[in-house]
C-alpha cells in the first residue's frame, strides 16, 4: 500500500486552499458545476478538505471507492476539484457504515441511501454517493469496487480509490468535456 496517492491528494488540497484563499462565495454549489470547468469553479472548492470524511469512512469499516476527480488527483491529475464522489455497493451493511461516517462528520440531513445516486454534505466536503446500479453508459462499474486500489494516508488510515484504467473508462463513458479532457490527461500519465 503506497502513500504516494494520498500525498498527491494532500498536496492538491493545499493548492486548492491557496488558490481559493481570496475567493468569495458566489452561490454556485457543486451541483451547479458546468461540464467544462467542474466543481473547482464552485463554492465547493472553498474549504474543501475530504480527509476527515475519508478517515471516518475508514473507521466505520466502509468499503466505498473514491471516484471522480479526487481519484484522478490520486493517480496524478493536476486539475483541482471541489467535491468528493464515491462509489459503493448499495448493500445494507455498507449503508450502515456510510451513515455512521456521515454522522461522525457533521451530516445533519442524511441522504436517502436507497437511491442509485444521491448528494451528501459533511464538514469539509460534499459530492455524490453512487451505487453500481447507476447507469454509466454501457460500462459495468461493479468491477470497479473489487478492483479498487488502496492508498495509505500518513495520518494512519486507508483510502480506496478506483483503478486508473477503470477511471479512464468511467470518464469516457460520461463523455462531458471535462471528463474527456481528464481522461486524456490520465492516458498521458500512463505512458
Short mmCIF file of C-alpha atoms in Angstrom, two decimals:
data_model
loop_
_atom_site.label_atom_id
_atom_site.label_comp_id
_atom_site.label_asym_id
_atom_site.label_seq_id
_atom_site.Cartn_x
_atom_site.Cartn_y
_atom_site.Cartn_z
CA UNK A 1 0.00 0.00 0.00
CA UNK A 2 1.59 3.24 -1.18
CA UNK A 3 1.40 6.66 0.45
CA UNK A 4 2.05 8.49 -2.82
CA UNK A 5 -1.62 8.80 -3.94
CA UNK A 6 -2.66 10.15 -0.53
CA UNK A 7 0.24 12.60 -0.56
CA UNK A 8 -0.80 13.78 -4.04
CA UNK A 9 -4.27 14.42 -2.67
CA UNK A 10 -2.90 16.28 0.37
CA UNK A 11 -0.81 18.48 -1.95
CA UNK A 12 -3.85 19.16 -4.15
CA UNK A 13 -5.91 20.16 -1.11
CA UNK A 14 -3.15 22.59 -0.08
CA UNK A 15 -3.14 24.03 -3.63
CA UNK A 16 -6.93 24.34 -3.52
CA UNK A 17 -6.74 26.21 -0.24
CA UNK A 18 -4.11 28.58 -1.63
CA UNK A 19 -6.00 29.14 -4.90
CA UNK A 20 -9.29 29.90 -3.16
CA UNK A 21 -7.98 31.86 -0.18
CA UNK A 22 -9.16 35.22 -1.56
CA UNK A 23 -12.21 33.88 -3.40
CA UNK A 24 -15.58 34.94 -2.03
CA UNK A 25 -18.58 32.61 -2.20
CA UNK A 26 -20.71 33.20 -5.29
CA UNK A 27 -23.63 30.92 -4.51
CA UNK A 28 -22.66 28.21 -7.03
CA UNK A 29 -22.82 24.79 -5.43
CA UNK A 30 -21.10 21.68 -6.84
CA UNK A 31 -24.44 20.58 -8.32
CA UNK A 32 -24.28 23.79 -10.41
CA UNK A 33 -20.86 22.94 -11.88
CA UNK A 34 -20.56 23.25 -15.60
CA UNK A 35 -19.33 20.46 -17.86
CA UNK A 36 -16.07 22.24 -18.70
CA UNK A 37 -14.62 23.74 -15.50
CA UNK A 38 -16.08 21.33 -12.97
CA UNK A 39 -16.59 21.83 -9.25
CA UNK A 40 -13.36 23.73 -8.64
CA UNK A 41 -15.13 26.79 -10.06
CA UNK A 42 -17.95 26.45 -7.49
CA UNK A 43 -18.21 27.24 -3.79
CA UNK A 44 -17.50 23.55 -3.15
CA UNK A 45 -13.80 24.32 -3.52
CA UNK A 46 -13.92 26.80 -0.63
CA UNK A 47 -12.68 24.98 2.46
CA UNK A 48 -12.64 21.66 0.58
CA UNK A 49 -11.00 19.03 2.79
CA UNK A 50 -12.11 15.44 2.20
CA UNK A 51 -9.68 13.92 4.71
CA UNK A 52 -11.90 13.94 7.81
CA UNK A 53 -14.64 12.14 5.89
CA UNK A 54 -12.19 9.70 4.29
CA UNK A 55 -10.86 8.87 7.77
CA UNK A 56 -14.41 8.46 9.12
CA UNK A 57 -15.24 6.09 6.26
CA UNK A 58 -12.18 4.01 7.10
CA UNK A 59 -13.01 3.97 10.81
CA UNK A 60 -16.61 2.96 10.07
CA UNK A 61 -15.37 -0.03 8.08
CA UNK A 62 -16.72 1.32 4.82
CA UNK A 63 -15.57 -0.20 1.53
CA UNK A 64 -16.54 2.81 -0.62
CA UNK A 65 -14.31 3.67 -3.54
CA UNK A 66 -13.26 7.23 -4.37
CA UNK A 67 -14.14 8.10 -7.96
CA UNK A 68 -14.23 11.33 -9.97
CA UNK A 69 -11.54 13.97 -9.87
CA UNK A 70 -10.31 13.10 -6.38
CA UNK A 71 -9.40 9.67 -7.76
CA UNK A 72 -7.86 11.42 -10.76
CA UNK A 73 -5.70 13.51 -8.44
CA UNK A 74 -4.63 10.37 -6.59
CA UNK A 75 -3.46 8.99 -9.95
CA UNK A 76 -1.53 12.19 -10.73
CA UNK A 77 -4.01 14.59 -12.37
CA UNK A 78 -3.17 18.24 -11.77
CA UNK A 79 -6.73 19.59 -12.10
CA UNK A 80 -8.27 20.60 -8.79
CA UNK A 81 -11.80 19.83 -7.62
CA UNK A 82 -14.39 20.86 -5.08
CA UNK A 83 -16.23 17.60 -4.46
CA UNK A 84 -15.67 14.03 -3.34
CA UNK A 85 -17.65 11.44 -5.30
CA UNK A 86 -17.88 7.88 -4.01
CA UNK A 87 -18.95 4.54 -5.44
CA UNK A 88 -20.48 1.92 -3.17
CA UNK A 89 -22.19 -1.45 -3.49
CA UNK A 90 -25.67 -0.46 -2.25
CA UNK A 91 -25.82 -3.16 0.44
CA UNK A 92 -27.44 -2.56 3.84
CA UNK A 93 -24.11 -3.20 5.59
CA UNK A 94 -22.38 -0.53 3.53
CA UNK A 95 -25.31 1.85 4.04
CA UNK A 96 -24.84 1.46 7.80
CA UNK A 97 -21.12 2.25 7.52
CA UNK A 98 -21.86 5.26 5.30
CA UNK A 99 -24.46 6.61 7.74
CA UNK A 100 -22.00 6.21 10.61
CA UNK A 101 -19.28 8.13 8.74
CA UNK A 102 -21.71 10.83 7.59
CA UNK A 103 -22.94 11.44 11.14
CA UNK A 104 -19.38 11.49 12.50
CA UNK A 105 -18.56 14.25 10.03
CA UNK A 106 -21.48 16.52 10.75
CA UNK A 107 -24.08 15.48 8.20
CA UNK A 108 -27.35 16.77 9.62
CA UNK A 109 -29.53 15.81 6.63
CA UNK A 110 -28.80 12.14 5.94
CA UNK A 111 -29.25 11.27 2.27
CA UNK A 112 -31.64 8.59 1.05
CA UNK A 113 -29.25 5.70 0.51
CA UNK A 114 -31.90 3.70 -1.33
CA UNK A 115 -31.28 5.79 -4.45
CA UNK A 116 -28.74 4.98 -7.18
CA UNK A 117 -27.17 8.41 -6.78
CA UNK A 118 -27.62 10.92 -4.01
CA UNK A 119 -25.80 14.05 -2.92
CA UNK A 120 -24.35 14.46 0.54
CA UNK A 121 -22.68 17.22 2.56
CA UNK A 122 -20.35 16.88 5.54
CA UNK A 123 -17.98 19.34 7.14
CA UNK A 124 -15.25 19.97 4.55
CA UNK A 125 -16.70 18.03 1.65
CA UNK A 126 -19.72 17.13 -0.37
CA UNK A 127 -20.42 15.17 -3.50
CA UNK A 128 -22.34 12.21 -4.82
CA UNK A 129 -22.78 8.74 -3.39
CA UNK A 130 -23.24 6.45 -6.38
CA UNK A 131 -24.16 2.79 -6.37
CA UNK A 132 -23.07 0.38 -9.06
CA UNK A 133 -26.72 0.34 -10.23
CA UNK A 134 -26.34 3.90 -11.54
CA UNK A 135 -26.15 3.79 -15.36
CA UNK A 136 -22.67 4.56 -16.74
CA UNK A 137 -23.42 4.20 -20.42
CA UNK A 138 -22.51 0.66 -21.40
CA UNK A 139 -19.95 0.33 -18.59
CA UNK A 140 -20.48 -2.09 -15.70
CA UNK A 141 -18.92 -0.33 -12.70
CA UNK A 142 -19.33 -3.22 -10.24
CA UNK A 143 -15.80 -4.49 -11.06
CA UNK A 144 -14.51 -1.04 -10.05
CA UNK A 145 -15.40 -1.91 -6.46
CA UNK A 146 -13.46 -5.17 -6.41
CA UNK A 147 -10.56 -3.85 -8.49
CA UNK A 148 -10.02 -0.67 -6.45
CA UNK A 149 -6.58 0.37 -5.31
CA UNK A 150 -5.72 1.30 -1.74
CA UNK A 151 -3.54 4.16 -0.54
CA UNK A 152 -2.22 4.60 2.97
CA UNK A 153 -2.58 8.11 4.33
CA UNK A 154 0.31 9.23 6.58
CA UNK A 155 -2.28 10.01 9.27
CA UNK A 156 -2.92 6.28 9.61
CA UNK A 157 -5.95 5.31 7.53
CA UNK A 158 -6.58 3.67 4.17
CA UNK A 159 -8.30 5.24 1.16
CA UNK A 160 -9.78 3.00 -1.52
CA UNK A 161 -9.88 4.61 -4.96
CA UNK A 162 -10.80 3.47 -8.45
CA UNK A 163 -8.03 1.91 -10.55
CA UNK A 164 -6.59 4.05 -13.33
CA UNK A 165 -7.97 2.05 -16.28
CA UNK A 166 -11.43 1.96 -14.68
CA UNK A 167 -11.34 5.72 -14.05
CA UNK A 168 -10.42 6.38 -17.67
CA UNK A 169 -13.32 4.17 -18.83
CA UNK A 170 -15.68 5.96 -16.42
CA UNK A 171 -14.57 9.33 -17.77
CA UNK A 172 -15.07 8.26 -21.37
CA UNK A 173 -18.49 6.74 -20.54
CA UNK A 174 -19.66 10.05 -19.05
CA UNK A 175 -18.38 11.95 -22.08
CA UNK A 176 -18.63 15.51 -20.77
CA UNK A 177 -15.90 17.90 -21.96
CA UNK A 178 -14.18 17.90 -18.55
CA UNK A 179 -14.31 14.08 -18.39
CA UNK A 180 -12.83 13.65 -21.85
CA UNK A 181 -10.08 16.19 -21.09
CA UNK A 182 -9.28 14.45 -17.82
CA UNK A 183 -9.34 11.00 -19.47
CA UNK A 184 -6.79 12.26 -22.00
CA UNK A 185 -4.63 13.57 -19.16
CA UNK A 186 -4.83 10.23 -17.37
CA UNK A 187 -3.90 8.39 -20.58
CA UNK A 188 -0.77 10.56 -20.85
CA UNK A 189 0.12 9.81 -17.22
CA UNK A 190 0.02 6.09 -18.00
CA UNK A 191 2.81 6.35 -20.58
#
